XYZ file of C-alpha atoms in Angstrom:
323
model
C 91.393 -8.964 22.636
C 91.783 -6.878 19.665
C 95.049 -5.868 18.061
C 96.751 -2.834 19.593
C 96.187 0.051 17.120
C 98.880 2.484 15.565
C 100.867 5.035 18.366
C 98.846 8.459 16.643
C 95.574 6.552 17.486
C 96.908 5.969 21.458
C 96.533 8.718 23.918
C 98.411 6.544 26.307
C 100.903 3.517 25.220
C 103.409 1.695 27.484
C 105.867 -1.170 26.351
C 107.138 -2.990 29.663
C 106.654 -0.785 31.953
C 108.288 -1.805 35.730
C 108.397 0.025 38.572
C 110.000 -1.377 41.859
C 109.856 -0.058 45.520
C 112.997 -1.701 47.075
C 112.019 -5.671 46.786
C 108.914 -5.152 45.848
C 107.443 -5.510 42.373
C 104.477 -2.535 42.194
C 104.401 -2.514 38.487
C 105.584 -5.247 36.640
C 106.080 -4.920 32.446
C 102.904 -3.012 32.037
C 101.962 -2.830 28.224
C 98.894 -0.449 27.625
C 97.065 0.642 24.771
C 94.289 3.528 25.247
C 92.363 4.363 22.319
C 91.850 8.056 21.687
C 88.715 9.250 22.281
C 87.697 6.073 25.117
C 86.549 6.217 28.325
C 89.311 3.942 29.850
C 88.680 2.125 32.888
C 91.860 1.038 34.801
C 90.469 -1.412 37.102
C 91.619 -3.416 40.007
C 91.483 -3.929 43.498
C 93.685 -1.686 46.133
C 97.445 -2.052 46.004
C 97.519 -3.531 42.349
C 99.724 -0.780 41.102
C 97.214 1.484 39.495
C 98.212 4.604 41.480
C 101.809 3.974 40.870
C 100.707 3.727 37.213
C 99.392 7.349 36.528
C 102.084 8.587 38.743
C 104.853 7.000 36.148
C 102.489 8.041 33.198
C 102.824 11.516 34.543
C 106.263 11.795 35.148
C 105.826 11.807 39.036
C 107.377 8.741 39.384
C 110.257 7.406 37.608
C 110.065 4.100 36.323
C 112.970 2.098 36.152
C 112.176 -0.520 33.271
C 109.847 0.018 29.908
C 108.494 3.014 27.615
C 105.603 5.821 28.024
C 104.053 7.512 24.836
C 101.534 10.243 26.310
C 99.241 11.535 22.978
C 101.970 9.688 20.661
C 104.745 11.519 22.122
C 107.957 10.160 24.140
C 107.571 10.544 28.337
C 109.143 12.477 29.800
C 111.503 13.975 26.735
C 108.136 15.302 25.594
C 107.015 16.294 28.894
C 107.145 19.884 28.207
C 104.623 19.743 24.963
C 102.587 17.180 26.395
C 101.750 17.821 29.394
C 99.834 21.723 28.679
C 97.657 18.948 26.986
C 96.945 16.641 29.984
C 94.622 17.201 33.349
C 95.151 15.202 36.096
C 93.058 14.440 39.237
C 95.512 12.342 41.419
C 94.440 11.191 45.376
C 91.703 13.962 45.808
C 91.473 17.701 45.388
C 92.814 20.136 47.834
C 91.662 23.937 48.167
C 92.086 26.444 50.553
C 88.448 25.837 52.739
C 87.826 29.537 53.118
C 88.013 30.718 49.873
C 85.310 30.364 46.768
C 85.788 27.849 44.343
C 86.533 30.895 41.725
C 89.028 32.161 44.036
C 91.074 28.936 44.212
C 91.094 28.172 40.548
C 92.213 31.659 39.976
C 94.810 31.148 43.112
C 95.888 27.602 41.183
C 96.214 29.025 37.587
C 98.371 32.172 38.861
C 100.428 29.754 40.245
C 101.220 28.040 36.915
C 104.040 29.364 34.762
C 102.407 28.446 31.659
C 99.292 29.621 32.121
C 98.269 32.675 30.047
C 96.932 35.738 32.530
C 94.812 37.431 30.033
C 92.162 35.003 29.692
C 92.678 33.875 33.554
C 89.035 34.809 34.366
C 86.747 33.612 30.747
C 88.952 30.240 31.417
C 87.974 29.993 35.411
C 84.116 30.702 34.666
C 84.414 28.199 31.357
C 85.843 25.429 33.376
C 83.348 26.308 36.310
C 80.214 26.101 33.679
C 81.668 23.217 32.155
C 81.837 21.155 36.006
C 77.902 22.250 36.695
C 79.860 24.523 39.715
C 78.822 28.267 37.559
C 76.233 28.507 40.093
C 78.653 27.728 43.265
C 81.475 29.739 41.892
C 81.440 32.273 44.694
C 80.524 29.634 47.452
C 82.793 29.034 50.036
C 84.899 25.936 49.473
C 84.437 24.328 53.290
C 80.853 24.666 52.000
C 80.705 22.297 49.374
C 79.747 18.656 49.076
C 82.376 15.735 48.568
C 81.017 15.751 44.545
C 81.145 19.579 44.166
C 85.062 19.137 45.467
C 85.788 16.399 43.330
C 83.782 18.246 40.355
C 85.695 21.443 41.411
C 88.846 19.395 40.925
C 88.191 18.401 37.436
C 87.489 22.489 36.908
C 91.097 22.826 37.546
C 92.008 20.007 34.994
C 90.020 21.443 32.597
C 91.427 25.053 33.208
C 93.069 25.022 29.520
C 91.986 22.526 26.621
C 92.686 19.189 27.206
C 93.046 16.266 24.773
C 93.487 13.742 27.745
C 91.938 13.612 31.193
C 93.192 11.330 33.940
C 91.199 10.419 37.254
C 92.624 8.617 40.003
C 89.481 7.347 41.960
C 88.002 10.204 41.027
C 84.489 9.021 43.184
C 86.517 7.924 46.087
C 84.016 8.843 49.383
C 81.341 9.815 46.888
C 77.576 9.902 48.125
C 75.468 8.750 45.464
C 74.450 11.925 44.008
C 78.073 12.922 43.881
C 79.017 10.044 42.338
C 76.483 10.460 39.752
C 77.658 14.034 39.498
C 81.406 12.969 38.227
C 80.190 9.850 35.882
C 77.708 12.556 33.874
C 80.885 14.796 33.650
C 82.833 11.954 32.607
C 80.632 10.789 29.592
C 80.080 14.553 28.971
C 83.823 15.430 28.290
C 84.350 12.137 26.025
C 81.491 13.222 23.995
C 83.227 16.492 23.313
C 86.581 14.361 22.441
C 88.579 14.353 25.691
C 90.011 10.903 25.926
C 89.284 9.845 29.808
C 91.305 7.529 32.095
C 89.651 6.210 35.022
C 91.306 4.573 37.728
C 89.023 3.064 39.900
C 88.716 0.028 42.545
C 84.531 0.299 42.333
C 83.422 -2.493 39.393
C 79.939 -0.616 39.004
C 81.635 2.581 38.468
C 83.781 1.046 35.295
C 80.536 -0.886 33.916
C 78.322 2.073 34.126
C 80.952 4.660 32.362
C 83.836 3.146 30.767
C 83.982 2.073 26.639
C 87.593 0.106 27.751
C 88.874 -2.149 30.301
C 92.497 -2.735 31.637
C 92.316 -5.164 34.822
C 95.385 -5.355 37.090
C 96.481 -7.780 39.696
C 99.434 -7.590 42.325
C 101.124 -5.414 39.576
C 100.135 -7.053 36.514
C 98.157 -5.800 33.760
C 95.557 -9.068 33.435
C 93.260 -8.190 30.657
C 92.375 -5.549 28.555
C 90.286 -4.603 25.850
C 86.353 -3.457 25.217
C 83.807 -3.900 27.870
C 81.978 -6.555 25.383
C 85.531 -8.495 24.840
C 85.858 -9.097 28.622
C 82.010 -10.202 28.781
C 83.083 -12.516 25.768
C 85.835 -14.411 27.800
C 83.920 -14.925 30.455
C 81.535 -18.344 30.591
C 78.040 -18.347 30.754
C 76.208 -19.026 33.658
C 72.805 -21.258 33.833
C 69.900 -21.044 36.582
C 67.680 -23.932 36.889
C 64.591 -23.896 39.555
C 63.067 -27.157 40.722
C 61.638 -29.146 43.280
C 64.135 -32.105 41.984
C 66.917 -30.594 43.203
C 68.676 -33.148 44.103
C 68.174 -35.493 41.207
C 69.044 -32.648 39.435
C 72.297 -32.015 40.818
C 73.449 -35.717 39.911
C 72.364 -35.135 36.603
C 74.217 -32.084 35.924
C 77.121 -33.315 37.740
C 77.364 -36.564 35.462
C 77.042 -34.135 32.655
C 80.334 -32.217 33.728
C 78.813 -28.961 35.502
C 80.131 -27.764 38.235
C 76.685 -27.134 39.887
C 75.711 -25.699 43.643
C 72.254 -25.192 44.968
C 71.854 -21.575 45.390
C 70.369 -21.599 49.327
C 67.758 -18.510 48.795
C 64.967 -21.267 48.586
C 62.205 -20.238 45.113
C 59.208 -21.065 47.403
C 58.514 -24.889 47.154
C 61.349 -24.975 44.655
C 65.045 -25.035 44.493
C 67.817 -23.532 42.423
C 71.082 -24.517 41.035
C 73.311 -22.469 39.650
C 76.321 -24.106 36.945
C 79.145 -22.829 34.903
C 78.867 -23.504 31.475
C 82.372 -24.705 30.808
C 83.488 -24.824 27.003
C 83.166 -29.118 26.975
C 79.523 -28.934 28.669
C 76.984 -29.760 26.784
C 74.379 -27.394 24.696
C 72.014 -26.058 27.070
C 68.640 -28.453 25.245
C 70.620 -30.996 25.715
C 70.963 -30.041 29.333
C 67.160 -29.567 29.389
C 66.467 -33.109 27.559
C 68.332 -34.933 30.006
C 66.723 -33.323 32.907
C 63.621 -34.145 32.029
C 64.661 -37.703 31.024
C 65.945 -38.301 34.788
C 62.274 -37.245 35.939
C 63.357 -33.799 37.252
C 60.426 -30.935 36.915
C 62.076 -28.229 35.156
C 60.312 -25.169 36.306
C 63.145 -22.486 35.228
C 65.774 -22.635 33.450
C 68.034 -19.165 31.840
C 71.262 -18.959 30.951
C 72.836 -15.961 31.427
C 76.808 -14.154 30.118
C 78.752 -14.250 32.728
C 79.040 -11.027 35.054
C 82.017 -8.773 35.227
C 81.857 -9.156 38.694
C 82.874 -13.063 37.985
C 85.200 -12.284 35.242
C 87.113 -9.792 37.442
C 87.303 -12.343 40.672
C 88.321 -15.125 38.175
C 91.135 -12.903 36.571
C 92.188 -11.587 39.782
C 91.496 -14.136 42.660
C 90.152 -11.068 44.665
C 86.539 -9.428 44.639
C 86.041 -5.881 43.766
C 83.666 -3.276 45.703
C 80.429 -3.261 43.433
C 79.117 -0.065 45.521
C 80.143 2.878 46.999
């Protein structure tokens, strides 16, 4: 992975973080590095400690071991100058059903002591434009979708300027559409600078959004870096179809691969599927000696390995690919 960069180019740092709930470990020294500017991906599956996470990063949790530096400044003796500069979307939106989205972002903002009252209203219809709700402002709440609540959510994060936006499962119970709704959003506020945090359980939604990658497991933090450095680590896979299949497997078997024969059947063929493991050999080779045993080689690729396989090797556990 590459080398962490300085504090002033973090929006979100933590040295050995640790966070326990009586005998249990939930976060366990946690050292994160989000690049300003990134759409940050904090992946992993249920129960790995990435709620407990943003609650600690946000001062709603204490933790009880490590450091937080929120936009290069000390949590939570800083918590008063950084957090004006920090929306949050944590376990779902609620709103009052019966009144219009306008009304409950007006409701919200009164309620905030630090919120200036003379440019309530030009902040409520910016943040309303800015979420694709402008049209849906004076809509009842109890009438909108599951996306147009999430997306109304996010209005209310984005009620004053924001430097750094954090999403907990932020397309949690999403239809499609609404789940496309909140990733355009997403790309659309890093382009205009907001650095994004994404927690998510959902692989696809990290691999169709994110620019960075932290992976946790049972509390620990198990990789991170780019999207193309986790690809990197991962080994390639290769796909062979042929009627030989069984030859074939010997061969590749006496060559080292771990090989299986995938059992969707290719018509009259067969396919195995092998990892490429960092002592197999080059993939002609592979090829030359296949052919040498007699096997008809009517297919072969080799392909980087998934995320999907990355993440289940890092983690032991699979990950929800859809919603």
């Amino acid at each position: 992975m590459t080398a962490v960069p300085e504090l002033e180019d973090l929006a979100i740092r933590t040295t050995g973080l640790g966070k326990s709930f009586g005998k249990r470990r939930a976060v366990n020294d946690l050292d994160l590095a989000v690049p300003r500017g990134s759409i940050f991906g904090f992946l992993g599956p249920n129960g790995s400690g990435k709620t407990t996470t943003i609650r600690m990063l946000l001062g709603l949790a204490t933790p009880d071991a490590g450091s937080i530096s929120l936009l290069a400044e000390p949590m939570p003796a800083a918590a008063a100058r950084v957090l004006p500069r920090v929306g949050s979307l944590i376990e779902g939106p609620a709103f009052y059903p019966f009144l219009s989205g306008r009304a409950n972002l007006v409701r919200l903002d009164s309620a905030d002591r630090t919120s200036n009252a003379s440019t309530r209203h030009r902040r409520v219809d910016a943040a309303l434009d800015k979420v694709g709700l402008g049209k849906a402002a004076r809509l009842a709440v109890h009438a909108y979708s599951l996306g147009m609540k999430q997306r109304l959510g996010i209005a209310h994060a984005l009620m004053a300027e924001r430097e750094l936006l954090v999403l907990d499962e932020p397309t949690n119970g999403l239809d499609p559409q609404g789940t496309r709704e909140v990733r355009h959003l997403i790309r659309v506020l890093a382009t205009e600078g907001t650095t994004v945090f994404v927690s998510s359980h959902l692989l696809s939604e990290i691999e169709q959004t994110c620019s960075h990658v932290a992976v946790m497991s049972n509390g620990n933090l198990v990789a991170q870096g780019t999207l193309e450095e986790l690809r990197a680590d991962g080994r390639p896979l290769v796909s062979l179809r042929t009627p030989d299949t069984g030859v074939a497997l010997a061969v590749l078997e006496r060559l080292g691969l771990d090989a299986r024969v995938d059992p969707v059947p290719a018509g009259d063929d067969g396919v195995l599927d092998a990892v490429l493991g960092s002592e197999a050999p080059e993939p002609e080779r592979l090829v030359e000696e296949l052919v040498a045993a007699g096997v008809r080689v009517r297919g072969f690729t080799v392909q980087a390995a998934s995320l999907e396989e990355r993440f289940v090797a890092l983690t032991g556990e699979g990950f929800d690919l859809v919603q």
